[in-house]
């Protein structure tokens, strides 16, 4: 079963252009995988019937191709801005509303794919800038001033698109940082709630322990003695019409029971109170420090946040390496 990921598009536009000139002035441009924008730009140039300039400046055809490629990249960059805008808005709304069920309102996969596409677009714009610079360096010194000016204008357009993509990338990174903060706060609130529940459970356990401390010694002594503490006897009256009387007397062991039970109960209660006081005096610093460190680790480095952070760092590192090459 194939799972469709949001904002996932693995299609690539690969184009190649070959320019050939003949001594008799013939010029031939071969296009491989031309995009619709490039085709439309060439068709507009063909309908204009301004072919004479090409025989003098063959690289003008490359200028037309770069114009079409710029239109393609520029339109895609605006589409990416339109795709990212609702994601950014939803995250800001979640942040303002108190982020209940954060994973249901924030599209983390779509956010990751948006950043990936923006990185690829930055790479494409950088490649186009390299091509424009190479064309400007290859043109002859006798070229008319129109072609260099057109290429310079084309370069400025690609630069403006690159700046727009950099702005979108910065917005995505800021949004990702906001998501990290929201998740950290959510984890902190969950841990605080769990701590309150644990305190309530601890209070209930203390009550049960107190009841056990009070009654356990008595039960232990009674079990050890293992005999009846009360003796019952039926007294028969001399008068036949009188009813029989049942007398209940305490056994001699009853006094022995309390002689052992009361001191043992007091000793156990004193020991329990002493241990409770000792634990509160000795352990709070260590336990508070461990709890604080645990909360900081959960807040700063949750597991899935570390995985997403590693992915984004690897993606940005690959983008920088490609530019360095």
XYZ file of C-alpha atoms in Angstrom:
325
model
C 0.000 0.000 0.000
C 1.461 3.329 -1.083
C 1.007 6.167 1.401
C 0.496 9.582 -0.191
C 2.497 12.217 1.638
C 1.277 15.837 1.652
C 3.134 18.249 -0.626
C 5.247 15.383 -1.971
C 6.270 15.711 -5.631
C 9.199 13.725 -6.973
C 8.977 14.873 -10.592
C 11.982 16.565 -12.196
C 12.203 18.943 -15.140
C 15.381 18.166 -17.074
C 16.089 20.266 -20.116
C 19.002 20.535 -22.515
C 19.720 23.143 -25.188
C 22.329 22.951 -27.967
C 23.170 25.953 -30.177
C 24.987 25.511 -33.489
C 26.103 28.141 -36.001
C 27.255 27.663 -39.612
C 29.732 29.773 -41.612
C 26.944 30.779 -43.985
C 25.049 32.389 -41.081
C 22.635 29.532 -40.393
C 21.748 29.120 -36.695
C 20.187 25.995 -35.174
C 18.864 25.572 -31.614
C 18.051 22.034 -30.444
C 15.855 21.772 -27.338
C 15.627 18.612 -25.225
C 12.798 18.481 -22.699
C 11.846 22.125 -23.085
C 9.357 23.317 -20.479
C 6.015 24.858 -21.520
C 7.278 28.319 -20.614
C 10.320 27.921 -22.887
C 8.143 26.660 -25.744
C 5.746 29.558 -25.326
C 8.599 32.079 -25.306
C 10.130 30.618 -28.489
C 6.735 30.570 -30.195
C 6.245 34.236 -29.321
C 9.651 35.023 -30.826
C 8.854 33.044 -33.999
C 5.563 34.891 -34.496
C 7.345 38.227 -34.075
C 9.499 37.414 -37.167
C 12.559 39.184 -35.722
C 14.968 36.568 -37.067
C 17.563 38.848 -38.517
C 19.067 39.631 -35.104
C 19.806 35.942 -34.515
C 22.245 35.743 -37.429
C 24.227 38.551 -35.829
C 23.803 37.409 -32.228
C 23.177 33.621 -31.994
C 23.312 33.796 -28.193
C 20.078 35.770 -28.313
C 18.365 32.371 -28.575
C 19.921 31.407 -25.255
C 18.573 34.649 -23.841
C 15.085 33.570 -24.939
C 15.613 30.171 -23.323
C 16.737 31.781 -20.059
C 13.655 34.001 -20.169
C 11.449 30.904 -20.388
C 13.361 29.160 -17.598
C 13.034 32.234 -15.412
C 9.270 32.250 -15.946
C 9.177 28.570 -14.931
C 11.202 29.062 -11.748
C 9.448 32.296 -10.820
C 5.986 30.752 -11.183
C 7.058 27.740 -9.114
C 8.468 29.957 -6.374
C 5.180 31.858 -6.136
C 3.309 28.545 -5.983
C 5.544 27.431 -3.119
C 4.739 30.669 -1.294
C 1.021 29.981 -1.788
C 1.437 26.410 -0.509
C 3.418 27.435 2.556
C 1.167 30.349 3.530
C -1.776 28.249 4.872
C 0.631 25.949 6.720
C 2.225 28.949 8.397
C -1.202 30.379 9.244
C -2.387 27.109 10.789
C 0.713 26.890 12.982
C 0.263 30.478 14.175
C -3.409 29.784 14.950
C -2.461 26.691 16.914
C 0.146 28.689 18.837
C -2.434 31.343 19.720
C -5.157 28.843 20.671
C -2.971 26.913 23.086
C -2.005 24.027 20.768
C -4.518 21.300 21.765
C -3.671 18.106 19.861
C -0.755 19.716 18.024
C -0.118 16.771 15.712
C -3.709 16.983 14.372
C -3.459 20.648 13.383
C 0.104 20.953 12.063
C 1.233 19.266 8.846
C 4.821 18.405 9.773
C 5.369 16.249 6.669
C 4.086 18.985 4.369
C 6.302 21.499 6.143
C 9.337 19.295 5.604
C 8.488 18.796 1.916
C 8.030 22.556 1.446
C 11.522 23.201 2.759
C 12.889 20.445 0.521
C 11.269 21.945 -2.591
C 12.563 25.409 -1.708
C 16.096 24.033 -1.403
C 15.770 22.440 -4.849
C 14.453 25.710 -6.301
C 17.407 27.578 -4.806
C 19.687 25.080 -6.499
C 17.901 25.606 -9.834
C 18.165 29.400 -9.551
C 21.864 29.151 -8.711
C 22.382 26.972 -11.798
C 20.564 29.490 -13.990
C 22.752 32.284 -12.641
C 25.853 30.267 -13.516
C 24.532 29.727 -17.055
C 23.793 33.439 -17.507
C 27.282 34.353 -16.318
C 28.790 31.780 -18.685
C 26.817 33.187 -21.645
C 27.947 36.720 -20.809
C 31.556 35.575 -20.633
C 31.283 33.680 -23.936
C 29.775 36.479 -26.026
C 32.268 38.218 -28.306
C 33.488 41.710 -27.729
C 31.825 42.773 -30.985
C 28.400 41.853 -29.678
C 25.838 44.581 -29.649
C 25.019 46.252 -26.374
C 21.481 44.862 -26.423
C 22.454 41.233 -25.633
C 24.689 42.012 -22.594
C 22.031 44.346 -21.238
C 19.374 41.692 -21.721
C 21.523 39.088 -19.975
C 22.201 41.497 -17.107
C 18.475 42.082 -16.777
C 17.900 38.336 -16.833
C 20.473 37.897 -14.089
C 18.777 40.510 -11.920
C 15.463 38.680 -12.335
C 17.010 35.391 -11.223
C 18.631 37.188 -8.300
C 15.287 38.632 -7.199
C 13.727 35.162 -7.363
C 16.630 33.802 -5.330
C 16.028 36.466 -2.682
C 12.331 35.571 -2.584
C 13.174 31.890 -2.125
C 15.637 32.763 0.630
C 12.893 34.737 2.366
C 10.473 31.810 2.113
C 13.162 29.448 3.387
C 13.770 31.708 6.376
C 10.035 31.778 7.095
C 9.918 27.980 6.946
C 12.852 27.722 9.346
C 11.193 30.187 11.730
C 7.980 28.158 11.544
C 9.896 24.969 12.287
C 11.493 26.661 15.299
C 8.027 27.724 16.458
C 6.830 24.116 16.121
C 9.776 22.970 18.229
C 8.836 25.475 20.939
C 5.179 24.426 20.838
C 6.063 20.762 21.138
C 8.451 21.543 23.994
C 5.743 23.439 25.872
C 3.260 20.651 25.243
C 5.711 18.062 26.586
C 6.343 20.236 29.633
C 2.614 20.567 30.326
C 2.127 16.814 29.958
C 4.957 16.130 32.390
C 3.510 18.657 34.834
C 0.107 16.990 34.618
C 1.662 13.573 35.145
C 3.536 14.940 38.142
C 0.267 16.177 39.678
C -1.356 12.784 39.103
C 1.612 11.073 40.713
C 1.313 13.377 43.716
C -2.360 12.477 44.106
C -1.522 8.791 43.866
C 1.231 9.280 46.418
C -1.245 10.929 48.813
C -3.624 7.989 48.475
C -0.796 5.551 49.095
C 0.211 7.503 52.199
C -3.324 7.188 53.571
C -3.338 3.449 52.952
C 0.098 3.125 54.501
C -1.021 5.065 57.584
C -4.037 2.799 58.052
C -1.804 -0.227 57.642
C 0.695 1.107 60.169
C -2.060 1.592 62.740
C -3.810 -1.767 62.418
C -1.064 -4.119 61.289
C 0.631 -4.609 64.681
C -2.669 -5.476 66.330
C -3.494 -7.980 63.621
C -0.027 -9.456 63.873
C -0.237 -9.974 67.626
C -3.738 -11.425 67.379
C -2.609 -13.841 64.736
C 0.435 -14.911 66.737
C -1.540 -15.613 69.851
C -4.014 -17.608 67.793
C -6.575 -18.045 70.533
C -9.963 -16.604 71.355
C -9.891 -13.318 73.195
C -13.396 -13.640 74.549
C -14.936 -16.579 76.393
C -18.658 -17.197 76.342
C -20.605 -19.388 78.734
C -24.296 -20.234 79.124
C -25.609 -19.859 82.662
C -28.649 -22.025 83.444
C -31.025 -20.459 85.936
C -32.481 -22.482 88.832
C -35.977 -21.373 87.967
C -37.292 -23.379 85.050
C -39.371 -20.488 83.753
C -36.343 -18.169 83.587
C -34.390 -17.803 80.368
C -30.824 -18.940 79.942
C -28.172 -16.218 80.289
C -25.100 -16.025 78.050
C -22.071 -14.575 79.767
C -19.131 -13.203 77.766
C -15.795 -12.768 79.526
C -12.439 -11.626 78.314
C -9.690 -14.133 78.094
C -6.506 -13.594 80.101
C -4.741 -13.288 76.764
C -6.733 -10.112 76.022
C -4.613 -8.086 78.403
C -1.461 -9.661 77.036
C -2.580 -8.631 73.509
C -2.699 -4.944 74.387
C 0.515 -5.173 76.351
C 2.293 -6.108 73.123
C 0.099 -4.349 70.517
C 0.221 -0.798 71.898
C 4.025 -0.563 72.248
C 4.569 -2.191 68.846
C 2.112 0.218 67.217
C 3.863 3.205 68.766
C 7.268 1.922 67.709
C 6.158 1.334 64.111
C 4.502 4.777 63.878
C 7.596 6.485 65.282
C 9.787 4.643 62.795
C 7.483 5.603 59.889
C 7.414 9.277 60.909
C 11.176 9.296 61.354
C 11.777 7.762 57.921
C 9.385 10.236 56.282
C 11.171 13.176 57.895
C 14.588 11.785 56.947
C 13.565 11.286 53.298
C 12.172 14.837 53.024
C 15.326 16.321 54.509
C 17.884 14.216 52.638
C 16.509 13.572 49.139
C 14.675 16.720 47.872
C 17.771 18.383 46.386
C 18.791 15.333 44.406
C 15.254 14.506 43.229
C 14.495 18.115 42.244
C 17.713 18.311 40.248
C 16.972 15.042 38.440
C 13.404 16.160 37.686
C 14.640 19.508 36.350
C 17.219 17.851 34.106
C 14.624 15.396 32.808
C 12.202 18.214 31.973
C 14.947 20.152 30.187
C 15.946 17.117 28.116
C 12.337 16.404 27.179
C 11.713 20.055 26.357
C 14.864 20.683 24.307
C 15.460 17.277 22.750
C 12.245 15.292 22.204
C 12.845 12.229 20.041
C 10.873 13.172 16.930
C 12.160 16.771 17.081
C 15.736 15.473 17.011
C 14.901 13.346 13.956
C 13.348 16.288 12.072
C 16.211 18.560 13.073
C 18.736 16.037 11.735
C 16.827 15.830 8.447
C 16.741 19.587 7.981
C 20.403 19.972 8.904
C 21.377 17.274 6.397
C 19.255 18.916 3.693
C 20.806 22.332 4.307
C 24.279 20.811 4.453
C 23.768 19.095 1.092
C 22.545 22.344 -0.431
C 25.647 24.192 0.791
C 27.965 21.467 -0.526
C 26.375 21.573 -3.987
C 26.857 25.336 -4.108
C 30.445 25.026 -2.943
C 31.159 22.589 -5.770
